[in-house]
Tab-separated table of C-alpha atoms in Angstrom:
chain	number	residue	atom	x	y	z
H	9	LYS	CA	0.000	0.000	0.000
H	10	GLN	CA	1.396	3.388	-1.024
H	11	GLU	CA	2.307	5.721	1.829
H	12	VAL	CA	3.380	9.335	1.422
H	13	THR	CA	5.306	11.246	4.090
H	14	GLN	CA	6.113	14.946	4.225
H	15	ILE	CA	8.821	16.407	6.398
H	16	PRO	CA	8.786	18.777	8.182
H	17	ALA	CA	5.175	19.048	9.340
H	18	ALA	CA	5.653	22.781	9.890
H	19	LEU	CA	8.287	25.286	8.838
H	20	SER	CA	8.744	28.957	9.661
H	21	VAL	CA	11.369	31.054	7.857
H	22	PRO	CA	12.073	34.763	7.336
H	23	GLU	CA	11.111	36.411	4.080
H	24	GLY	CA	13.622	36.143	1.262
H	25	GLU	CA	15.053	32.758	2.175
H	26	ASN	CA	15.209	29.837	-0.207
H	27	LEU	CA	13.648	26.692	1.211
H	28	VAL	CA	13.049	23.027	0.457
H	29	LEU	CA	10.027	20.903	1.280
H	30	ASN	CA	10.379	17.138	1.244
H	31	CYS	CA	8.067	14.340	0.169
H	32	SER	CA	8.773	10.613	0.223
H	33	PHE	CA	6.726	7.672	-1.003
H	34	THR	CA	7.067	3.948	-0.397
H	35	ASP	CA	6.104	2.461	-3.790
H	36	SER	CA	8.164	3.697	-6.738
H	37	ALA	CA	5.646	2.408	-9.308
H	38	ILE	CA	3.990	5.800	-9.764
H	39	TYR	CA	2.394	7.517	-12.741
H	40	ASN	CA	3.085	11.012	-11.481
H	41	LEU	CA	3.574	13.225	-8.437
H	42	GLN	CA	1.724	16.461	-7.902
H	43	TRP	CA	2.426	19.379	-5.543
H	44	PHE	CA	-0.458	21.489	-4.247
H	45	ARG	CA	-0.834	24.458	-1.943
H	46	GLN	CA	-3.843	24.993	0.272
H	47	ASP	CA	-4.734	28.263	1.948
H	48	PRO	CA	-6.844	28.105	5.140
H	49	GLY	CA	-10.472	27.243	4.388
H	50	LYS	CA	-9.802	26.972	0.663
H	51	GLY	CA	-9.408	24.254	-1.907
H	52	LEU	CA	-6.171	22.936	-3.353
H	53	THR	CA	-4.213	24.823	-5.987
H	54	SER	CA	-2.139	22.660	-8.303
H	55	LEU	CA	1.460	23.932	-8.431
H	56	LEU	CA	3.421	21.362	-10.398
H	57	LEU	CA	2.913	17.878	-11.785
H	58	ILE	CA	5.890	15.645	-12.548
H	59	GLN	CA	5.367	12.601	-14.721
H	60	SER	CA	7.181	9.432	-13.683
H	61	SER	CA	9.536	9.784	-16.663
H	62	GLN	CA	10.546	13.337	-15.699
H	63	ARG	CA	13.179	14.519	-13.232
H	64	GLU	CA	11.928	18.032	-12.529
H	65	GLN	CA	9.433	20.750	-13.322
H	66	THR	CA	9.716	24.495	-12.876
H	67	SER	CA	7.162	27.262	-12.554
H	68	GLY	CA	8.370	30.726	-11.644
H	69	ARG	CA	10.071	30.578	-8.240
H	70	LEU	CA	9.084	26.936	-7.757
H	71	ASN	CA	11.098	23.909	-8.776
H	72	ALA	CA	10.038	20.339	-8.066
H	73	SER	CA	12.314	17.350	-8.482
H	74	LEU	CA	11.544	13.655	-8.583
H	75	ASP	CA	13.831	10.727	-7.813
H	76	LYS	CA	11.573	7.770	-8.400
H	77	SER	CA	14.146	5.123	-7.528
H	78	SER	CA	14.663	6.522	-4.046
H	79	GLY	CA	11.008	7.460	-3.590
H	80	ARG	CA	11.645	11.158	-3.032
H	81	SER	CA	10.506	14.518	-4.298
H	82	THR	CA	11.476	18.012	-3.229
H	83	LEU	CA	9.771	21.352	-3.756
H	84	TYR	CA	12.229	24.244	-3.856
H	85	ILE	CA	10.871	27.742	-3.272
H	86	ALA	CA	13.225	30.575	-4.141
H	87	ALA	CA	13.167	34.019	-2.526
H	88	SER	CA	10.211	33.237	-0.282
H	89	GLN	CA	7.472	35.827	0.256
H	90	PRO	CA	4.757	36.179	2.932
H	91	GLY	CA	2.195	35.249	0.265
H	92	ASP	CA	3.813	31.814	0.056
H	93	SER	CA	2.473	31.019	3.528
H	94	ALA	CA	0.147	28.031	3.141
H	95	THR	CA	0.014	24.272	3.592
H	96	TYR	CA	1.860	22.389	0.868
H	97	LEU	CA	0.714	18.893	-0.042
H	98	CYS	CA	2.303	16.316	-2.281
H	99	ALA	CA	0.301	13.489	-3.814
H	100	VAL	CA	1.155	10.501	-5.975
H	101	SER	CA	-0.877	8.390	-8.353
H	102	GLY	CA	0.431	4.897	-8.791
H	103	ARG	CA	-0.041	1.569	-10.470
H	104	ASP	CA	-1.148	-0.074	-7.242
H	105	GLN	CA	-4.101	2.203	-6.501
H	106	GLY	CA	-4.899	3.333	-10.043
H	107	ALA	CA	-4.043	6.407	-12.061
H	108	GLN	CA	-6.940	8.529	-10.835
H	109	LYS	CA	-6.528	7.934	-7.113
H	110	LEU	CA	-4.168	10.364	-5.443
H	111	VAL	CA	-2.465	9.373	-2.205
H	112	PHE	CA	-1.636	12.504	-0.216
H	113	GLY	CA	0.991	13.275	2.355
H	114	GLN	CA	-0.003	15.009	5.594
H	115	GLY	CA	1.305	18.337	4.341
H	116	THR	CA	3.873	20.910	5.440
H	117	ARG	CA	2.478	24.085	6.998
H	118	LEU	CA	4.737	26.904	5.810
H	119	THR	CA	4.918	30.344	7.412
H	120	ILE	CA	6.993	33.123	5.851
H	121	ASN	CA	7.695	35.915	8.343
H	122	PRO	CA	7.983	39.485	7.025
A	21	ASP	CA	-10.282	32.415	-9.391
A	22	THR	CA	-10.817	28.670	-9.368
A	23	GLU	CA	-12.163	27.084	-12.570
A	24	VAL	CA	-14.101	24.501	-10.571
A	25	THR	CA	-17.120	26.068	-8.888
A	26	GLN	CA	-18.774	24.555	-5.842
A	27	THR	CA	-22.042	25.575	-4.217
A	28	PRO	CA	-22.955	26.267	-1.545
A	29	LYS	CA	-19.780	27.467	0.191
A	30	HIS	CA	-21.239	26.657	3.593
A	31	LEU	CA	-24.029	24.282	4.633
A	32	VAL	CA	-25.498	23.529	8.026
A	33	MET	CA	-27.979	20.690	8.217
A	34	GLY	CA	-29.661	18.425	10.712
A	35	MET	CA	-29.234	14.696	10.711
A	36	THR	CA	-32.656	14.123	9.164
A	37	ASN	CA	-32.289	16.640	6.322
A	38	LYS	CA	-31.689	15.960	2.656
A	39	LYS	CA	-29.400	18.348	0.811
A	40	SER	CA	-27.155	18.368	-2.241
A	41	LEU	CA	-23.712	19.731	-3.004
A	42	LYS	CA	-23.036	20.925	-6.521
A	43	CYS	CA	-19.881	21.170	-8.595
A	44	GLU	CA	-19.425	22.626	-12.073
A	45	GLN	CA	-16.488	22.908	-14.453
A	46	HIS	CA	-16.279	24.280	-17.989
A	47	MET	CA	-12.774	23.164	-18.884
A	48	GLY	CA	-13.958	20.189	-20.939
A	49	HIS	CA	-12.606	17.783	-18.357
A	50	ARG	CA	-13.975	14.240	-18.504
A	51	ALA	CA	-13.088	13.064	-14.998
A	52	MET	CA	-14.608	14.517	-11.833
A	53	TYR	CA	-13.937	13.692	-8.210
A	54	TRP	CA	-15.394	14.111	-4.720
A	55	TYR	CA	-13.034	14.344	-1.738
A	56	LYS	CA	-13.687	14.733	1.983
A	57	GLN	CA	-11.222	16.692	4.110
A	58	LYS	CA	-11.221	16.857	7.898
A	59	ALA	CA	-9.404	19.625	9.736
A	60	LYS	CA	-5.599	19.429	9.507
A	61	LYS	CA	-5.799	16.247	7.427
A	62	PRO	CA	-5.208	15.647	3.717
A	63	PRO	CA	-8.161	15.072	1.376
A	64	GLU	CA	-9.597	11.570	1.158
A	65	LEU	CA	-11.035	10.350	-2.130
A	66	MET	CA	-14.726	9.411	-2.088
A	67	PHE	CA	-15.868	8.995	-5.710
A	68	VAL	CA	-14.544	9.305	-9.252
A	69	TYR	CA	-16.602	9.748	-12.413
A	70	SER	CA	-14.962	9.132	-15.788
A	71	TYR	CA	-16.901	10.057	-18.904
A	72	GLU	CA	-20.017	10.430	-16.740
A	73	LYS	CA	-19.779	6.907	-15.337
A	74	LEU	CA	-18.904	6.069	-11.739
A	75	SER	CA	-15.461	4.468	-11.878
A	76	ILE	CA	-14.342	4.556	-8.241
A	77	ASN	CA	-16.345	4.333	-5.012
A	78	GLU	CA	-14.066	4.252	-1.991
A	79	SER	CA	-16.522	2.257	0.134
A	80	VAL	CA	-18.420	5.425	1.043
A	81	PRO	CA	-21.576	4.991	3.185
A	82	SER	CA	-24.820	5.035	1.224
A	83	ARG	CA	-25.939	8.230	2.948
A	84	PHE	CA	-23.668	9.899	0.356
A	85	SER	CA	-25.006	9.486	-3.185
A	86	PRO	CA	-23.107	10.932	-6.155
A	87	GLU	CA	-24.632	11.904	-9.469
A	88	CYS	CA	-23.105	13.117	-12.730
A	89	PRO	CA	-25.919	14.583	-14.890
A	90	ASN	CA	-23.511	15.608	-17.658
A	91	SER	CA	-19.816	16.098	-18.291
A	92	SER	CA	-19.760	19.525	-16.625
A	93	LEU	CA	-21.776	18.826	-13.486
A	94	LEU	CA	-21.278	16.685	-10.428
A	95	ASN	CA	-23.651	16.443	-7.483
A	96	LEU	CA	-23.361	14.848	-4.069
A	97	HIS	CA	-26.703	14.064	-2.462
A	98	LEU	CA	-26.728	13.907	1.311
A	99	HIS	CA	-29.258	12.124	3.525
A	100	ALA	CA	-29.312	11.165	7.200
A	101	LEU	CA	-25.761	12.329	7.830
A	102	GLN	CA	-23.931	11.918	11.122
A	103	PRO	CA	-21.991	14.576	13.092
A	104	GLU	CA	-18.715	12.906	12.060
A	105	ASP	CA	-19.568	13.739	8.439
A	106	SER	CA	-18.873	17.403	9.183
A	107	ALA	CA	-15.937	18.329	6.943
A	108	LEU	CA	-14.821	20.289	3.890
A	109	TYR	CA	-16.081	18.562	0.732
A	110	LEU	CA	-13.910	19.206	-2.287
A	111	CYS	CA	-14.682	18.643	-5.927
A	112	ALA	CA	-11.951	18.235	-8.536
A	113	SER	CA	-11.708	17.611	-12.252
A	114	SER	CA	-9.071	16.469	-14.727
A	115	GLN	CA	-8.858	16.011	-18.458
A	116	GLY	CA	-9.169	12.276	-18.293
A	117	GLU	CA	-6.784	9.661	-17.055
A	118	GLY	CA	-4.399	10.075	-14.150
A	119	ASP	CA	-1.546	11.607	-16.102
A	120	GLN	CA	-3.214	15.015	-16.014
A	121	PRO	CA	-3.331	17.361	-13.018
A	122	GLN	CA	-6.445	17.544	-10.904
A	123	HIS	CA	-7.981	20.988	-10.454
A	124	PHE	CA	-9.883	21.630	-7.245
A	125	GLY	CA	-12.745	23.877	-6.257
A	126	ASP	CA	-12.816	25.832	-2.991
A	127	GLY	CA	-15.084	23.295	-1.344
A	128	THR	CA	-18.282	23.250	0.671
A	129	ARG	CA	-17.904	23.515	4.440
A	130	LEU	CA	-20.511	21.117	5.826
A	131	SER	CA	-21.654	21.109	9.445
A	132	ILE	CA	-24.035	18.467	10.785
A	133	LEU	CA	-25.983	19.417	13.875
């Protein structure tokens, strides 16, 4: 059974710092990995999706990497801003549970201090 | 603004009421999803519709009844809910199979009295 873990559970950094969020998964037979952000009381916003054949994806100040063999992904946020404060979730779809079923990590609650 | 629209944003109902949650998308997506999210927890998949047919039911109690009237609309009919069903209910859509990103609405905050 696929399990997804995110470390740390919470992170607080001053504005302007570069930071890395971590995601690990137990079954490397995945179709893709997706990073989301969730603001309090809101839905999920898709940030990046990495297909299993890809190593990384970039969007603006965000860069996500995927190492399928080791079961790890990282989300790199450059030059952090207070507006980046949110909960960040990673999710994988895999051959075991089916392409449409996402298995989520518990999330990292990020706070950027002005 | 989200491209997946959910109504209502908030709903308070008694355990004997019948209500419905609605979800709409106009992105031409052919897969639509219902998730349940409890406070400080990740979303949990409930149902998946692909091409207007129910493809996944995650052993959800029958007091939750999904419906997909057409490719743009998804409903969740609620009846005889329990207090533990209070949660944020999220709808999502994707172009088709699992290699495309899922796009989420802002959810309906449901409270059962």
